[in-house]
Short mmCIF file of C-alpha atoms in Angstrom, two decimals:
data_model
loop_
_atom_site.label_atom_id
_atom_site.label_comp_id
_atom_site.label_asym_id
_atom_site.label_seq_id
_atom_site.Cartn_x
_atom_site.Cartn_y
_atom_site.Cartn_z
CA MET Y 1 0.02 -0.09 -0.01
CA THR Y 2 1.50 3.33 -0.95
CA THR Y 3 1.98 6.22 1.45
CA ASN Y 4 -0.74 8.33 -0.51
CA LYS Y 5 -3.18 5.49 0.04
CA ILE Y 6 -2.52 5.17 3.78
CA ILE Y 7 -2.77 8.91 4.30
CA GLY Y 8 -5.85 9.21 2.03
CA LEU Y 9 -7.54 6.43 3.88
CA ALA Y 10 -6.75 8.02 7.27
CA ILE Y 11 -8.31 11.26 6.06
CA ILE Y 12 -11.43 9.53 4.66
CA ILE Y 13 -12.04 7.27 7.89
CA GLY Y 14 -10.76 10.13 10.28
CA GLY Y 15 -12.93 12.77 8.47
CA TYR Y 16 -16.03 10.65 8.27
CA GLY Y 17 -15.60 9.66 12.03
CA LEU Y 18 -15.22 13.35 12.76
CA ILE Y 19 -18.65 14.32 10.89
CA TRP Y 20 -20.37 11.61 13.04
CA PHE Y 21 -18.71 12.85 16.27
CA LEU Y 22 -19.91 16.45 15.65
CA LEU Y 23 -23.32 15.09 14.67
CA LEU Y 24 -23.73 13.31 17.85
CA LYS Y 25 -22.26 16.13 20.09
CA SER Y 26 -24.59 18.70 18.40
CA LYS Y 27 -27.55 16.44 18.76
CA ASN Y 28 -26.77 15.91 22.49
CA ILE Y 29 -26.51 19.80 22.88
CA ILE Y 30 -29.83 20.38 21.16
CA GLU Y 31 -31.49 17.74 23.45
CA ILE Y 32 -30.10 19.40 26.63
CA ILE Y 33 -30.89 22.87 25.61
CA ASN Y 34 -34.39 21.98 24.89
CA LYS Y 35 -34.92 19.59 27.83
CA LYS Y 36 -33.48 21.89 30.41
CA GLU Y 37 -35.01 24.94 28.72
CA LEU Y 38 -31.80 26.83 28.55
CA LYS Y 39 -31.86 30.00 26.61
CA ASN Y 40 -29.17 32.61 26.50
CA LEU Y 41 -25.45 32.33 25.67
CA ASP Y 42 -24.00 32.46 29.10
CA GLU Y 43 -26.69 30.05 30.56
CA ILE Y 44 -25.96 27.46 27.82
CA GLU Y 45 -22.15 27.84 27.81
CA ASP Y 46 -22.03 27.47 31.59
CA GLU Y 47 -24.33 24.31 31.59
CA LEU Y 48 -22.64 22.66 28.80
CA ASP Y 49 -19.15 23.80 29.51
CA LEU Y 50 -18.69 25.22 26.10
CA LYS Y 51 -16.51 28.28 27.06
CA VAL Y 52 -13.30 28.54 25.34
CA GLY Y 53 -10.87 30.85 27.17
CA ASP Y 54 -12.52 34.26 27.78
CA ASN Y 55 -14.76 34.21 24.63
CA MET O 1 -49.94 51.32 7.23
CA ALA O 2 -48.49 49.48 10.40
CA GLU O 3 -51.86 48.11 10.95
CA GLU O 4 -51.97 46.75 7.60
CA THR O 5 -48.72 44.94 8.13
CA ASP O 6 -50.07 43.60 11.53
CA LYS O 7 -53.13 42.16 9.96
CA GLN O 8 -51.14 40.46 7.17
CA PRO O 9 -51.61 36.66 7.15
CA GLU O 10 -48.58 34.85 8.43
CA LEU O 11 -46.66 31.87 6.79
CA SER O 12 -48.13 28.58 7.68
CA ARG O 13 -46.09 26.63 10.29
CA ASP O 14 -46.71 23.01 9.19
CA LEU O 15 -43.31 21.62 7.95
CA THR O 16 -42.07 18.63 9.89
CA LEU O 17 -38.60 17.60 10.70
CA PHE O 18 -38.76 14.98 8.08
CA GLN O 19 -40.09 17.33 5.52
CA VAL O 20 -37.46 19.89 6.13
CA THR O 21 -34.72 17.22 6.19
CA MET O 22 -35.77 15.96 2.82
CA MET O 23 -35.85 19.42 1.48
CA GLY O 24 -32.24 19.91 2.40
CA VAL O 25 -31.22 16.41 0.94
CA GLY O 26 -33.23 17.29 -2.23
CA MET O 27 -31.40 20.45 -2.65
CA MET O 28 -28.08 18.97 -2.00
CA ILE O 29 -28.47 15.98 -4.32
CA GLY O 30 -29.18 18.02 -7.39
CA ALA O 31 -28.45 16.42 -10.77
CA GLY O 32 -24.91 17.75 -10.32
CA VAL O 33 -23.94 14.59 -8.55
CA PHE O 34 -24.61 12.43 -11.64
CA VAL O 35 -22.34 14.67 -13.71
CA ALA O 36 -19.78 15.83 -11.33
CA THR O 37 -18.82 12.40 -9.83
CA GLY O 38 -17.47 11.21 -13.05
CA ILE O 39 -15.65 14.37 -13.81
CA ALA O 40 -14.23 14.63 -10.22
CA ILE O 41 -12.81 11.02 -10.60
CA GLY O 42 -11.14 12.19 -13.89
CA VAL O 43 -9.76 15.27 -12.28
CA SER O 44 -8.43 14.01 -8.94
CA GLY O 45 -8.49 10.19 -9.30
CA PRO O 46 -10.44 7.39 -7.48
CA GLY O 47 -8.84 8.34 -4.00
CA GLY O 48 -9.05 12.10 -4.63
CA VAL O 49 -12.84 12.15 -5.26
CA LEU O 50 -13.40 10.27 -1.99
CA ILE O 51 -11.16 12.60 -0.09
CA ALA O 52 -12.72 15.60 -1.66
CA PHE O 53 -16.15 14.56 -0.73
CA ILE O 54 -15.20 13.86 2.88
CA LEU O 55 -13.32 17.18 3.35
CA ASN O 56 -16.22 19.08 1.67
CA GLY O 57 -18.57 17.34 4.07
CA LEU O 58 -16.37 18.38 7.08
CA LEU O 59 -16.13 21.88 5.87
CA ALA O 60 -19.93 22.06 5.13
CA PHE O 61 -20.40 20.64 8.62
CA PHE O 62 -18.57 23.35 10.19
CA SER O 63 -20.70 25.97 8.31
CA SER O 64 -23.81 24.07 9.02
CA MET O 65 -23.06 24.33 12.86
CA THR O 66 -22.95 28.18 12.34
CA TYR O 67 -26.33 28.09 10.47
CA ALA O 68 -27.84 25.79 13.04
CA GLU O 69 -26.86 28.01 15.81
CA LEU O 70 -28.19 31.23 13.99
CA ALA O 71 -31.35 29.56 12.57
CA SER O 72 -32.25 28.25 16.06
CA ALA O 73 -32.00 31.65 17.61
CA ILE O 74 -33.46 33.67 14.72
CA PRO O 75 -35.90 31.25 13.14
CA LYS O 76 -37.05 33.55 10.33
CA ALA O 77 -37.30 33.23 6.57
CA GLY O 78 -34.24 34.65 4.67
CA GLY O 79 -31.52 32.21 5.90
CA GLY O 80 -28.08 33.59 5.53
CA TYR O 81 -29.35 37.04 4.46
CA THR O 82 -31.28 37.39 7.68
CA TYR O 83 -28.14 36.54 9.91
CA ILE O 84 -25.86 38.91 7.81
CA ASN O 85 -28.50 41.71 8.18
CA GLU O 86 -29.12 40.94 11.70
CA ALA O 87 -25.30 41.35 12.45
CA PHE O 88 -24.13 43.88 10.07
CA GLY O 89 -27.17 45.67 8.59
CA GLY O 90 -26.78 48.46 6.08
CA ILE O 91 -25.00 47.85 2.81
CA ILE O 92 -23.45 44.43 3.89
CA GLY O 93 -26.85 43.15 5.08
CA PHE O 94 -28.48 44.37 1.81
CA MET O 95 -25.78 42.69 -0.26
CA GLY O 96 -25.97 39.45 1.54
CA GLY O 97 -29.77 39.24 0.69
CA TRP O 98 -29.06 40.51 -2.88
CA LEU O 99 -26.54 37.79 -3.65
CA SER O 100 -28.49 35.12 -1.91
CA TRP O 101 -31.74 35.86 -3.79
CA PHE O 102 -30.00 35.77 -7.15
CA GLY O 103 -27.72 32.94 -6.23
CA HIS O 104 -30.75 30.70 -5.49
CA ALA O 105 -32.86 31.92 -8.29
CA ILE O 106 -30.12 31.24 -10.81
CA SER O 107 -29.49 27.89 -9.31
CA GLY O 108 -33.11 27.23 -9.98
CA SER O 109 -32.63 28.27 -13.71
CA LEU O 110 -29.69 25.76 -13.94
CA TYR O 111 -31.83 22.84 -12.38
CA ALA O 112 -34.69 23.72 -14.92
CA ILE O 113 -32.19 23.47 -17.74
CA THR O 114 -30.63 20.24 -16.40
CA PHE O 115 -34.11 18.80 -16.43
CA ALA O 116 -34.76 19.88 -19.94
CA LYS O 117 -31.19 18.43 -20.95
CA TYR O 118 -31.92 14.95 -19.46
CA SER O 119 -35.45 14.93 -21.02
CA SER O 120 -34.03 15.80 -24.22
CA LEU O 121 -31.42 13.07 -24.02
CA LEU O 122 -33.98 10.49 -23.14
CA LEU O 123 -35.98 11.51 -26.14
CA GLU O 124 -32.88 11.68 -28.46
CA GLY O 125 -32.67 7.84 -27.74
CA ILE O 126 -35.93 7.12 -29.48
CA ASN O 127 -35.26 9.61 -32.31
CA PHE O 128 -38.05 11.91 -31.09
CA PHE O 129 -36.59 14.97 -32.73
CA GLU O 130 -36.01 13.38 -36.05
CA LYS O 131 -39.52 11.82 -36.10
CA PHE O 132 -41.28 15.02 -35.42
CA SER O 133 -38.66 17.48 -37.12
CA LEU O 134 -38.27 19.36 -33.89
CA ASN O 135 -35.34 21.76 -32.92
CA GLN O 136 -33.78 20.17 -29.84
CA ASN O 137 -32.39 23.31 -28.57
CA LEU O 138 -35.77 25.10 -28.74
CA PHE O 139 -37.35 22.07 -27.26
CA MET O 140 -34.93 22.31 -24.30
CA ARG O 141 -35.59 26.00 -23.62
CA VAL O 142 -39.27 25.49 -23.74
CA THR O 143 -39.16 22.40 -21.40
CA ALA O 144 -37.02 24.33 -18.99
CA VAL O 145 -39.55 27.27 -18.82
CA ILE O 146 -42.50 24.81 -18.39
CA ILE O 147 -40.83 22.70 -15.57
CA ALA O 148 -40.02 26.00 -13.80
CA LEU O 149 -43.48 27.29 -14.19
CA VAL O 150 -44.75 23.96 -12.63
CA PHE O 151 -42.66 24.43 -9.70
CA VAL O 152 -43.67 27.95 -9.18
CA PHE O 153 -47.35 26.76 -9.11
CA ILE O 154 -46.47 24.07 -6.61
CA ASN O 155 -44.70 26.71 -4.44
CA TYR O 156 -47.62 28.96 -4.65
CA LYS O 157 -49.98 26.24 -3.48
CA GLY O 158 -48.17 26.25 -0.01
CA SER O 159 -45.26 25.19 1.97
CA SER O 160 -46.73 21.89 3.02
CA GLU O 161 -47.28 21.04 -0.68
CA THR O 162 -43.78 22.16 -1.45
CA GLY O 163 -42.45 19.93 1.52
CA ASN O 164 -44.61 16.91 0.45
CA THR O 165 -43.49 17.14 -3.23
CA SER O 166 -39.84 17.44 -2.01
CA VAL O 167 -40.37 14.17 0.03
CA TYR O 168 -41.76 12.11 -2.74
CA ILE O 169 -39.11 13.22 -5.29
CA THR O 170 -36.24 12.97 -2.90
CA LEU O 171 -37.30 9.33 -1.80
CA GLY O 172 -37.53 8.43 -5.44
CA LYS O 173 -34.02 9.45 -6.24
CA LEU O 174 -32.69 8.12 -2.94
CA SER O 175 -34.01 4.82 -3.90
CA VAL O 176 -32.10 4.77 -7.27
CA LEU O 177 -28.93 5.99 -5.51
CA GLY O 178 -29.44 3.31 -2.78
CA LEU O 179 -29.62 0.61 -5.47
CA ILE O 180 -26.49 1.89 -7.06
CA GLY O 181 -24.75 1.90 -3.70
CA VAL O 182 -25.93 -1.72 -2.89
CA ALA O 183 -24.81 -2.99 -6.33
CA GLY O 184 -21.43 -1.29 -5.52
CA ILE O 185 -21.07 -3.09 -2.24
CA ARG O 186 -22.08 -6.33 -3.82
CA ALA O 187 -19.52 -5.89 -6.60
CA ALA O 188 -16.79 -5.35 -3.83
CA PHE O 189 -17.59 -8.63 -2.21
CA LEU O 190 -18.10 -10.61 -5.45
CA GLN O 191 -15.22 -9.11 -7.42
CA PRO O 192 -12.52 -8.17 -4.86
CA ASP O 193 -9.97 -7.94 -7.78
CA ASN O 194 -11.81 -4.60 -8.55
CA PHE O 195 -10.17 -2.92 -5.62
CA SER O 196 -7.24 -2.50 -8.05
CA ASN O 197 -9.52 0.17 -9.57
CA PHE O 198 -8.35 2.29 -6.82
CA SER O 199 -4.71 2.25 -8.05
CA PRO O 200 -3.28 4.80 -8.76
CA PHE O 201 -5.04 6.45 -5.74
CA LEU O 202 -3.89 10.05 -6.44
CA PRO O 203 -2.65 10.03 -9.98
CA LYS O 204 -2.34 13.92 -10.29
CA GLY O 205 -1.40 14.41 -6.67
CA TRP O 206 -2.88 16.24 -3.65
CA GLY O 207 -3.34 19.62 -5.38
CA LYS O 208 -6.30 18.55 -7.56
CA ILE O 209 -8.29 17.71 -4.44
CA LEU O 210 -8.95 21.46 -3.73
CA VAL O 211 -10.13 21.98 -7.45
CA THR O 212 -12.42 19.10 -6.97
CA MET O 213 -13.72 20.45 -3.55
CA GLY O 214 -14.18 23.83 -5.37
CA PHE O 215 -16.70 22.58 -7.89
CA THR O 216 -18.45 20.13 -5.89
CA TYR O 217 -18.88 22.25 -2.77
CA ILE O 218 -22.28 23.57 -3.96
CA ALA O 219 -23.59 20.07 -3.61
CA PHE O 220 -23.21 20.28 0.18
CA GLU O 221 -25.07 23.45 0.88
CA GLY O 222 -28.58 22.35 1.78
CA TYR O 223 -28.34 24.12 5.15
CA GLU O 224 -29.06 27.29 3.49
CA VAL O 225 -32.53 26.05 2.21
CA ILE O 226 -33.37 24.49 5.48
CA ALA O 227 -32.51 27.71 7.33
CA GLN O 228 -34.96 29.69 5.02
CA ALA O 229 -37.79 27.40 6.57
CA GLY O 230 -37.43 28.79 10.06
CA GLU O 231 -40.91 30.48 9.95
CA GLU O 232 -42.68 27.59 8.56
CA THR O 233 -41.29 24.73 10.66
CA VAL O 234 -42.89 23.02 13.65
CA ASN O 235 -40.71 23.65 16.82
CA PRO O 236 -37.92 25.47 14.80
CA LYS O 237 -35.51 25.88 17.67
CA LYS O 238 -35.02 22.00 17.83
CA ASN O 239 -36.09 20.82 14.26
CA ILE O 240 -34.16 23.15 12.13
CA PRO O 241 -30.63 22.47 13.60
CA LYS O 242 -31.53 18.74 13.62
CA ALA O 243 -32.76 18.78 9.97
CA ILE O 244 -29.49 20.80 8.99
CA PHE O 245 -27.24 18.06 10.59
CA TYR O 246 -29.20 15.03 9.42
CA SER O 247 -29.47 16.11 5.85
CA LEU O 248 -25.83 16.75 5.73
CA VAL O 249 -24.85 13.42 7.18
CA ILE O 250 -27.18 11.52 4.81
CA VAL O 251 -25.83 13.35 1.80
CA VAL O 252 -22.07 12.97 2.66
CA SER O 253 -22.75 9.07 3.20
CA ILE O 254 -24.51 8.82 -0.07
CA TYR O 255 -21.95 10.73 -2.13
CA VAL O 256 -19.14 8.47 -0.73
CA ILE O 257 -20.89 5.20 -1.20
CA ILE O 258 -21.86 6.36 -4.71
CA ALA O 259 -18.37 7.31 -5.61
CA PHE O 260 -17.20 4.07 -4.15
CA ALA O 261 -19.66 1.96 -6.10
CA THR O 262 -18.88 3.95 -9.30
CA ILE O 263 -15.10 3.16 -8.95
CA ILE O 264 -15.37 -0.38 -7.93
CA GLY O 265 -17.90 -1.28 -10.53
CA VAL O 266 -16.57 0.08 -13.60
CA GLU O 267 -14.63 -1.96 -16.12
CA THR O 268 -12.19 -0.22 -18.07
CA GLY O 269 -9.96 -2.90 -19.59
CA GLU O 270 -6.35 -1.76 -19.83
CA ILE O 271 -7.09 1.98 -19.31
CA ALA O 272 -6.60 3.33 -15.79
CA VAL O 273 -10.00 4.30 -14.02
CA TRP O 274 -9.22 7.85 -13.68
CA LYS O 275 -8.21 8.08 -17.36
CA TRP O 276 -11.32 6.26 -18.44
CA PHE O 277 -13.42 8.81 -16.48
CA GLU O 278 -11.42 11.74 -17.83
CA GLN O 279 -12.19 10.55 -21.47
CA GLU O 280 -15.85 9.77 -20.72
CA GLY O 281 -16.40 13.33 -19.13
CA THR O 282 -19.98 14.13 -18.19
CA THR O 283 -21.45 10.78 -19.25
CA GLY O 284 -18.67 8.76 -17.12
CA PHE O 285 -21.03 8.21 -14.20
CA ALA O 286 -23.90 6.89 -16.26
CA ASN O 287 -21.71 4.71 -18.35
CA ALA O 288 -20.05 3.44 -15.16
CA VAL O 289 -23.39 2.64 -13.66
CA LYS O 290 -24.26 0.45 -16.72
CA HIS O 291 -21.65 -2.08 -15.61
CA LEU O 292 -23.15 -2.22 -12.07
CA LEU O 293 -26.84 -2.50 -12.93
CA PRO O 294 -29.11 -3.70 -15.75
CA TYR O 295 -30.85 -0.59 -17.18
CA GLY O 296 -28.35 1.38 -15.23
CA GLY O 297 -28.16 4.30 -17.86
CA ILE O 298 -31.91 4.75 -17.84
CA MET O 299 -32.06 4.59 -14.14
CA VAL O 300 -29.50 7.36 -13.90
CA SER O 301 -31.40 9.39 -16.27
CA VAL O 302 -34.55 9.04 -14.38
CA ALA O 303 -32.75 9.83 -11.06
CA ALA O 304 -31.15 12.89 -12.63
CA LEU O 305 -34.69 14.04 -13.76
CA LEU O 306 -35.96 13.53 -10.17
CA SER O 307 -32.82 15.11 -8.79
CA SER O 308 -33.19 18.35 -10.82
CA THR O 309 -36.79 18.77 -10.05
CA SER O 310 -36.39 18.43 -6.31
CA ALA O 311 -33.43 20.86 -6.37
CA LEU O 312 -35.60 23.28 -8.55
CA ASN O 313 -38.39 22.94 -5.93
CA ALA O 314 -36.07 23.65 -3.14
CA THR O 315 -34.26 26.78 -4.93
CA THR O 316 -37.67 28.19 -6.02
CA TYR O 317 -38.69 28.03 -2.43
CA SER O 318 -35.48 29.43 -0.99
CA SER O 319 -35.06 32.35 -3.43
CA THR O 320 -38.71 33.32 -2.65
CA ARG O 321 -38.03 33.49 1.02
CA VAL O 322 -34.99 35.51 0.59
CA ALA O 323 -36.91 38.19 -1.41
CA TYR O 324 -39.77 37.93 1.09
CA ALA O 325 -37.36 38.58 4.01
CA MET O 326 -35.82 41.53 2.16
CA GLY O 327 -39.16 42.94 1.63
CA LYS O 328 -40.20 42.41 5.24
CA ASN O 329 -36.84 44.05 6.58
CA GLY O 330 -37.36 46.94 4.22
CA SER O 331 -34.21 46.13 2.14
CA LEU O 332 -36.60 45.96 -0.79
CA PRO O 333 -40.10 47.42 -1.10
CA LYS O 334 -42.49 46.25 1.59
CA LYS O 335 -44.99 44.95 -1.06
CA ILE O 336 -42.66 42.04 -1.91
CA SER O 337 -43.37 40.53 1.68
CA LYS O 338 -47.14 40.35 1.02
CA ILE O 339 -48.62 36.91 1.84
CA SER O 340 -51.42 35.53 -0.09
CA LYS O 341 -54.60 35.09 1.86
CA ASN O 342 -55.52 31.86 0.06
CA SER O 343 -52.26 30.02 -0.02
CA LYS O 344 -50.40 31.70 2.79
CA THR O 345 -47.30 31.94 0.59
CA PRO O 346 -45.41 35.28 -0.24
CA HIS O 347 -46.93 35.35 -3.84
CA ILE O 348 -45.19 38.75 -4.86
CA ALA O 349 -41.77 37.37 -3.88
CA LEU O 350 -42.50 34.14 -5.61
CA LEU O 351 -43.57 36.02 -8.77
CA LEU O 352 -40.29 38.05 -8.87
CA SER O 353 -38.13 35.06 -8.21
CA SER O 354 -39.94 33.06 -10.98
CA ILE O 355 -39.29 35.95 -13.33
CA ILE O 356 -35.56 35.72 -12.71
CA ILE O 357 -35.58 31.80 -12.88
CA VAL O 358 -37.61 31.73 -16.11
CA LEU O 359 -35.76 34.63 -17.96
CA VAL O 360 -32.41 33.03 -17.15
CA ALA O 361 -33.60 29.53 -17.92
CA ALA O 362 -34.71 30.79 -21.32
CA THR O 363 -32.14 32.96 -22.39
CA LEU O 364 -28.75 32.95 -20.67
CA PRO O 365 -25.68 30.48 -20.94
CA VAL O 366 -26.44 29.12 -17.47
CA GLU O 367 -23.30 27.17 -16.79
CA ASP O 368 -21.12 30.17 -16.08
CA VAL O 369 -23.79 32.04 -14.33
CA ALA O 370 -24.27 29.00 -12.05
CA ALA O 371 -20.53 28.96 -11.38
CA GLY O 372 -21.13 32.58 -10.56
CA ALA O 373 -23.78 31.51 -8.04
CA ASP O 374 -21.22 29.09 -6.47
CA ILE O 375 -18.98 32.03 -5.79
CA MET O 376 -21.93 33.97 -4.39
CA PHE O 377 -22.83 31.23 -1.91
CA LEU O 378 -19.33 30.98 -0.82
CA LEU O 379 -19.14 34.71 -0.26
CA ILE O 380 -22.54 34.56 1.70
CA PHE O 381 -21.26 31.48 3.83
CA MET O 382 -18.16 33.46 4.66
CA PHE O 383 -20.22 36.47 5.91
CA VAL O 384 -22.58 34.25 7.94
CA ASN O 385 -19.52 32.65 9.58
CA LEU O 386 -18.43 36.29 10.37
CA ALA O 387 -21.92 37.23 11.53
CA VAL O 388 -21.95 34.47 14.27
CA PHE O 389 -19.18 36.32 16.02
CA LYS O 390 -20.97 39.77 16.06
CA ILE O 391 -24.32 38.20 16.94
CA ARG O 392 -22.87 36.22 19.90
CA LYS O 393 -21.07 39.33 21.14
CA GLU O 394 -23.98 41.74 20.84
CA GLN O 395 -27.15 39.77 21.23
CA GLY O 396 -26.02 36.45 22.82
CA ASN O 397 -27.84 37.00 26.05
CA GLU O 398 -30.86 38.49 24.46
CA LEU O 399 -31.54 35.66 21.94
CA ASN O 400 -33.22 32.31 22.77
CA TYR O 401 -30.97 29.62 21.46
CA GLY O 402 -32.01 26.07 20.54
CA TYR O 403 -28.55 25.00 19.66
CA LEU O 404 -25.02 26.47 20.44
CA MET O 405 -22.00 25.19 18.39
CA PRO O 406 -19.21 23.50 20.37
CA TYR O 407 -15.48 24.52 19.71
CA PHE O 408 -16.17 28.18 19.02
CA PRO O 409 -14.36 30.14 17.59
CA PHE O 410 -12.26 27.45 15.91
CA VAL O 411 -15.20 26.16 13.74
CA PRO O 412 -16.25 29.42 12.00
CA ILE O 413 -12.54 30.65 11.61
CA VAL O 414 -11.64 27.25 9.83
CA ALA O 415 -14.80 27.55 7.72
CA ILE O 416 -14.19 31.22 6.64
CA ILE O 417 -10.42 30.37 5.68
CA MET O 418 -11.39 27.39 3.63
CA GLN O 419 -14.31 28.99 1.90
CA PHE O 420 -12.06 31.89 0.99
CA ILE O 421 -9.46 29.46 -0.55
CA LEU O 422 -12.27 27.67 -2.49
CA SER O 423 -13.87 30.71 -3.92
CA ILE O 424 -10.47 31.84 -5.21
CA ARG O 425 -9.88 28.37 -6.74
CA LEU O 426 -13.07 28.86 -8.89
CA PHE O 427 -11.34 31.71 -10.45
CA ASP O 428 -9.27 29.00 -12.27
CA LEU O 429 -12.35 27.13 -13.42
CA SER O 430 -14.47 30.10 -14.60
CA ILE O 431 -13.21 33.72 -15.07
CA ILE O 432 -16.60 34.48 -16.54
CA ALA O 433 -18.20 33.37 -13.24
CA TRP O 434 -16.20 35.99 -11.18
CA VAL O 435 -17.01 38.62 -13.94
CA THR O 436 -20.70 37.79 -13.65
CA SER O 437 -20.52 37.93 -9.86
CA GLY O 438 -18.85 41.40 -10.13
CA ILE O 439 -21.73 42.62 -12.39
CA TRP O 440 -24.31 41.34 -9.84
CA ILE O 441 -22.52 42.89 -7.00
CA GLY O 442 -22.44 46.19 -9.04
CA LEU O 443 -26.08 46.05 -9.81
CA GLY O 444 -26.80 45.35 -6.20
CA LEU O 445 -24.78 48.32 -5.04
CA LEU O 446 -26.85 50.43 -7.51
CA MET O 447 -30.22 49.08 -6.25
CA TYR O 448 -29.13 49.73 -2.63
CA PHE O 449 -28.36 53.46 -3.29
CA ILE O 450 -31.55 54.00 -5.09
CA PHE O 451 -33.65 52.50 -2.44
CA GLN O 452 -31.59 54.30 0.26
CA ASP O 453 -32.05 57.62 -1.59
CA LYS O 454 -35.88 56.95 -1.78
CA ASP O 455 -36.06 56.02 1.89
CA GLU O 456 -34.24 59.25 2.89
CA ALA O 457 -36.40 61.34 0.49
CA LYS O 458 -39.49 59.80 2.35
CA VAL O 459 -37.96 60.76 5.74
CA ASN O 460 -37.31 64.27 4.60
#
């Protein structure tokens, strides 16, 4: 198997896996926000621990 | 006047999660996939096409997270335009809508012509034009106009009818694509030697992957159509973000399986697979499917007809909603946002959008204009990704979010950089597209200053 093929397959499998990971994470966020009736930015960021640095 | 506006009927809120998801899928799996898959294999090789589809899927997912966040907090018609206008207002807001309106409308023209082309190809097979001494080109133009008008009528009837039509058509083409995918997986098990079709994996190197990403990116942008449906969807805070993500994952999976099936199933003799697709050009996909399935060619034509109609349906819907939102916000005359009492659809916005769709379908060389629409969408997505920063900062604690993206601000920053690179790469593919985009932007600026002057005159 060539190096290109190995890197390519890693990108395909890793990329597809990342898409599914983001889907499941996002679905989870939607469910929590709607279940707990969270509303504004601070409330949701604190509850879901989404804050990055001081953003 | 204010009273009149208050008494206006509202858009009906009856689109379900399933309907909205199918609208997004319908928009993304336009007929382009049947043409572009073969070309993409020829451009970047069997490995390159799979990598390009996955990377585009990932990039689209990043942008879709921005759209999902904004659509859940601001569930209004208008999609990207609404968010750009909400964040920046003024001339940037106006231009966001102006480009989005034309981008969607002209995509609709492209799908109407694609439908006409495939109809013409099917009829050509039975010598229809020779038998009846008909001009094929004229037939195509007339067919494009008729199919565009049919979907204008369906869109006028109401959003639920639009959603149902989209569901039926999309399920039809998904069935055909599913069959192709199953046949490809079957071929992989029964003829394991065909895995040699993936060699050479990247015959033209890594650079060609960006080019392939550039001209196939438009096939991943269903989130813009879904975001348009915010005012007409049941429980939009929950359903719009979900529909955006579900439709994208469905589409990425289908594209990858279809590309895999096409490559594994094709028999090219001594010629390398990528070379064969390069020689076959636009017919490569259909001819490859003939090796996988009996009547594969006819099935692909039927699927392409279904795909172009569902994409036409979705773009007619979305262009109308952008014009409606622009009228409602005062970026264009208020009359445009009027809603029909009978059908509860924005009939004037639909009329104006249909004029653009029909005029372009009947007259212009649509391919280059459609590439211009590609560029416009990329520009709009860049601005939407910028808008999310401003909206979070200025309105974050006033808005009622149904979804908040994780990994902020990394996600929109990556999306902005990549969309900028892809839009520049499109310059290599079509200079006319950039010129056309320049003309539209110029026309938009002119319109903005005309309306702004009128507004100021009214105030004075």
